DNA sequence: TTGTATGCGTTATCAT
DNA sequence: ATGATAACGCATACAA
């Protein structure tokens, strides 16, 4: 059997409750503090997270639930893993595959495992999941949403300003004198981030009084070649664009490949602004101008709020934090 | 407070130990079995994983430790998550970033959390980590290695036959009458999978008595554009290859992009066999011929062995299972 | 087959 | 400030 606080207590000549107090940061007489510290060191004592959990009904873990295993969510998760490991929390990972039933199952699973908190990437999460999420809050398990709020559910949210990010990207193209601009909008068009990114495109075009051709607006998931034909069609129209804004990582890759196939050179023949900065996108020549989501900032912001709530600090609850995207200006946009 | 076995016992008119036995699959008198079953249903009882864990010193979780968060490891992890969730296990995820110190920390972290088993993607893991891994086995926590064995550490291993996979890929090119074949070998060349994949190339070339030019052998991580120059150089030699074998996902993408830049068409100007089948590789035109690692098979094989060991079944321990890669024959190889 | 009683390692309550 | 003791929810040795 492993070393327990009783062993430590015996060695230090104090009661086990004193050792427990030491471990939890209560004030001890200096003499005892040193003796306990010494005994812990000598015996190599490590506290038993299960026994502690039995009292607290918490297992020093954070549920991280994502809609799907794409590179965006996996990278975000990996950052969270790093952050929370430092605080001695483990991650309980789950993907609900954009299915509400699945989500509720995962939430139940995490709850049965006595997680201390929940970070939910809420893209695609609807009202039907509110009751179980509210159950978390009722049990004082804080919930932080990332990506989007859930209307009717009050909790902390960390998100980026998709509309504005798109607006700036399209505006950037406009300021380089492009007026014929297409959008390759990645993802399920029902998702609010997709709608928002499209909205930013419309807003920029309208703000600058630019006409939009229907054929310039393309959408799809862009994970297989079949969908690339959609991008090709943009250039079959009588009035092809001089610039493209791609709204996701996959859309960006897809657009680059399609342009290669059409022998259109970036930026000489066509300008491009992409979205997200994952490997191996830096492989592409020329280096692409990109809208970059600061994953580290998003993750650490979400983690900070969650940790704060877990400490019981509910000042300024609920909070919505908008993390700014950055434009990584490189060489894929040409001034006309 | 939540419903406990005592509540169930009271409701069913039996002792709590009887309820415990019911839950653990012991035989009860039929009458009692029904009463307990009924009471559980009526009260909505869920067993408390922590209390159970305190007795068993196990928390119904599996440590999955990977060298780094690349798409290969993340996809594998996601498959494991799905498999183990079905068995009511959660995953404890960690990445050691190819650093032994880090690995040992993660292993300690997982052990303190009383995981039931460990799946370690052992690429880059050396002898210095054997003691702590042996500690797992000594505590009856089974360990399954994926990717490669660790010399001097006896446990179950699931891996692919890298040498043979490479051999077959290169042989495929040779059988299509290519004799000038380059290899773009992705990853840290110290890693045994990299050495093995290279070895398969050599073996195939030697078997068919083909000469190898030094300039045809390129290696690197291929996650940023700087390294692409290496691939370009292959074609600057006086005797350029007619076919390329790329040994990782990133190497494959990098090669495709470089070929695009050089205006070399696949397969007209150059044939290509790549490695791994992740999104968005199907975006590439023409569909690439690929060496495919069957992630599902690898993951489920590893999970099966681990579950078997966790049940205490150590027949045929230690076992090394070689999972065959598949060649996905598509359109990127031209017959000369 | 079932019940009683005890312990798993920690925290919290109540004294002192 | 510290010690003794009773929980937390479950599993199990021992009796019956």
Coordinates of C-alpha atoms in Angstrom, one line a residue, chain A residues 70-286:
Chain A
X70 CA -10.9 18.4 -36.8
X71 CA -7.5 20.0 -36.5
X72 CA -9.0 23.1 -35.0
X73 CA -10.5 21.3 -32.1
X74 CA -7.7 18.9 -31.6
X75 CA -5.1 21.7 -31.5
X76 CA -7.3 23.6 -29.1
X77 CA -7.6 20.5 -26.9
X78 CA -3.9 20.0 -26.9
X79 CA -3.4 23.5 -25.6
X80 CA -5.9 23.0 -22.9
X81 CA -4.3 19.8 -21.9
X82 CA -1.0 21.6 -21.4
X83 CA -2.6 24.5 -19.4
X84 CA -4.6 22.3 -17.1
X85 CA -1.9 19.8 -16.5
X86 CA 0.1 22.7 -14.9
X87 CA -2.8 23.2 -12.5
X88 CA -2.9 19.4 -11.8
X89 CA -6.1 18.8 -13.7
X90 CA -6.5 16.1 -16.2
X91 CA -8.8 16.4 -19.3
X92 CA -11.8 14.2 -20.0
X93 CA -12.2 14.4 -23.8
X94 CA -15.3 13.8 -25.8
X95 CA -16.7 14.5 -29.3
X96 CA -20.4 14.6 -29.9
X97 CA -20.2 14.6 -33.7
X98 CA -22.7 17.4 -34.1
X99 CA -25.4 15.2 -32.6
X100 CA -27.4 16.5 -29.6
X101 CA -28.1 13.0 -28.4
X102 CA -24.5 12.2 -28.4
X103 CA -23.7 15.5 -26.6
X104 CA -26.1 14.7 -23.8
X105 CA -24.5 11.3 -23.4
X106 CA -21.1 12.8 -23.2
X107 CA -22.2 15.3 -20.7
X108 CA -23.8 12.6 -18.6
X109 CA -20.6 10.6 -18.9
X110 CA -18.5 13.5 -17.7
X111 CA -20.8 14.3 -14.9
X112 CA -20.7 10.7 -13.6
X113 CA -17.0 11.1 -13.5
X114 CA -17.2 14.1 -11.3
X115 CA -15.4 16.6 -13.4
X116 CA -14.6 19.9 -11.8
X117 CA -15.6 22.0 -14.8
X118 CA -16.6 21.9 -18.5
X119 CA -15.3 23.5 -21.6
X120 CA -17.7 23.0 -24.4
X121 CA -17.0 24.0 -28.0
X122 CA -20.5 24.9 -28.6
X123 CA -20.7 25.0 -32.4
X124 CA -23.9 23.2 -33.3
X125 CA -25.2 23.0 -29.8
X126 CA -28.8 24.0 -29.5
X127 CA -31.5 24.6 -27.0
X128 CA -32.3 21.0 -26.5
X129 CA -29.0 20.6 -24.5
X130 CA -29.7 23.4 -22.1
X131 CA -31.4 21.4 -19.3
X132 CA -28.4 19.1 -18.9
X133 CA -26.0 22.0 -19.1
X134 CA -28.1 23.9 -16.5
X135 CA -27.7 20.8 -14.4
X136 CA -24.0 21.4 -14.4
X137 CA -24.4 24.9 -13.2
X138 CA -26.9 23.8 -10.5
X139 CA -24.3 21.4 -9.2
X140 CA -21.8 24.2 -9.1
X141 CA -19.8 22.8 -12.0
X142 CA -18.8 25.8 -14.1
X143 CA -19.3 25.7 -17.8
X144 CA -17.4 27.8 -20.3
X145 CA -18.6 27.8 -23.9
X146 CA -16.1 28.4 -26.7
X147 CA -17.1 29.5 -30.2
X148 CA -20.6 30.7 -29.6
X149 CA -23.2 31.3 -27.0
X150 CA -26.3 29.1 -26.6
X151 CA -29.4 31.4 -26.6
X152 CA -31.3 30.9 -23.4
X153 CA -28.3 29.5 -21.4
X154 CA -26.5 32.0 -19.2
X155 CA -22.8 31.2 -18.7
X156 CA -19.3 32.4 -19.7
X157 CA -18.5 32.5 -23.3
X158 CA -15.2 32.9 -25.2
X159 CA -15.4 33.5 -28.9
X160 CA -13.9 35.4 -31.8
X161 CA -15.7 38.1 -33.7
X162 CA -16.4 36.2 -36.9
X163 CA -18.3 38.9 -38.6
X164 CA -15.6 41.4 -38.0
X165 CA -12.8 39.0 -38.9
X166 CA -14.5 38.4 -42.3
X167 CA -15.2 42.1 -42.7
X168 CA -11.5 43.0 -42.3
X169 CA -10.3 40.2 -44.6
X170 CA -12.6 41.3 -47.4
X171 CA -11.9 44.9 -46.7
X172 CA -8.2 44.2 -47.0
X173 CA -8.8 42.8 -50.5
X174 CA -11.0 45.8 -51.3
X175 CA -8.3 48.3 -50.2
X176 CA -6.0 46.5 -52.5
X177 CA -8.4 47.6 -55.2
X178 CA -10.2 44.3 -55.7
X179 CA -13.8 44.6 -56.5
X180 CA -14.7 41.2 -57.7
X181 CA -14.3 39.0 -54.6
X182 CA -15.5 35.5 -54.1
X183 CA -16.0 33.7 -50.8
X184 CA -15.3 30.0 -50.2
X185 CA -17.3 29.4 -47.0
X186 CA -16.3 26.2 -45.3
X187 CA -18.4 24.1 -42.9
X188 CA -22.0 23.4 -42.4
X189 CA -23.9 26.5 -43.4
X190 CA -26.4 26.1 -40.6
X191 CA -23.7 26.8 -38.0
X192 CA -23.6 30.3 -36.7
X193 CA -19.9 30.7 -37.3
X194 CA -20.4 30.0 -40.9
X195 CA -23.3 32.4 -41.1
X196 CA -21.3 35.1 -39.3
X197 CA -18.3 34.7 -41.6
X198 CA -20.6 35.0 -44.6
X199 CA -22.2 38.0 -43.0
X200 CA -18.9 39.8 -42.7
X201 CA -18.3 39.3 -46.4
X202 CA -21.7 40.8 -47.3
X203 CA -21.2 43.7 -44.9
X204 CA -17.8 44.5 -46.4
X205 CA -19.0 44.3 -49.9
X206 CA -22.1 46.5 -49.1
X207 CA -20.1 49.0 -47.2
X208 CA -17.9 49.6 -50.2
X209 CA -20.9 49.4 -52.6
X210 CA -19.6 46.4 -54.5
X211 CA -21.9 44.2 -56.4
X212 CA -21.9 40.5 -55.6
X213 CA -22.3 37.8 -58.2
X214 CA -24.1 34.7 -57.1
X215 CA -21.4 32.5 -58.6
X216 CA -18.8 34.0 -56.2
X217 CA -20.4 32.4 -53.2
X218 CA -19.4 28.9 -52.6
X219 CA -19.9 26.7 -49.6
X220 CA -19.1 23.1 -48.6
X221 CA -17.0 21.1 -46.2
X222 CA -14.1 20.8 -48.6
X223 CA -12.6 17.6 -47.3
X224 CA -12.8 15.7 -50.5
X225 CA -12.1 16.3 -54.1
X226 CA -15.7 16.2 -55.2
X227 CA -16.4 19.5 -53.7
X228 CA -13.5 21.2 -55.4
X229 CA -15.6 21.4 -58.6
X230 CA -17.6 24.0 -56.8
X231 CA -14.6 26.2 -56.5
X232 CA -13.7 25.6 -60.1
X233 CA -17.1 26.8 -61.2
X234 CA -16.4 30.2 -59.8
X235 CA -13.9 30.7 -62.6
X236 CA -16.3 29.4 -65.3
X237 CA -18.6 32.3 -64.8
X238 CA -18.4 35.1 -67.4
X239 CA -17.3 37.5 -64.6
X240 CA -14.7 35.7 -62.5
X241 CA -13.3 37.2 -59.3
X242 CA -9.8 38.6 -58.9
X243 CA -9.7 37.6 -55.3
X244 CA -10.9 34.9 -52.9
X245 CA -11.6 34.8 -49.3
X246 CA -11.6 31.3 -47.8
X247 CA -13.2 31.0 -44.4
X248 CA -11.8 27.8 -42.9
X249 CA -8.6 25.8 -43.0
X250 CA -10.0 23.2 -45.3
X251 CA -11.6 25.7 -47.6
X252 CA -8.2 27.4 -47.8
X253 CA -6.3 24.3 -48.7
X254 CA -9.1 23.3 -51.1
X255 CA -8.9 26.7 -52.8
X256 CA -5.1 26.6 -53.2
X257 CA -5.2 23.1 -54.7
X258 CA -8.0 24.1 -57.1
X259 CA -6.1 27.2 -58.2
X260 CA -3.0 25.1 -58.8
X261 CA -5.1 22.8 -61.0
X262 CA -6.4 25.8 -63.0
X263 CA -2.9 27.0 -63.4
X264 CA -3.9 30.3 -61.7
X265 CA -0.9 31.7 -59.9
X266 CA -1.2 33.3 -56.5
X267 CA -1.1 36.3 -56.3
X268 CA -0.4 37.2 -59.9
X269 CA -3.6 35.7 -61.4
X270 CA -5.7 35.6 -58.2
X271 CA -5.4 36.9 -54.7
X272 CA -6.3 34.9 -51.7
X273 CA -6.9 35.3 -48.0
X274 CA -7.3 32.2 -46.1
X275 CA -8.3 31.2 -42.6
X276 CA -6.5 29.5 -39.7
X277 CA -2.8 28.7 -39.4
X278 CA -2.2 25.0 -39.1
X279 CA 0.5 22.7 -40.4
X280 CA 1.3 22.3 -43.2
X281 CA -0.2 25.5 -44.5
X282 CA 3.1 27.3 -44.3
X283 CA 4.3 24.8 -46.9
X284 CA 2.3 26.6 -49.5
X285 CA 4.1 29.1 -51.8
X286 CA 3.7 32.0 -51.7

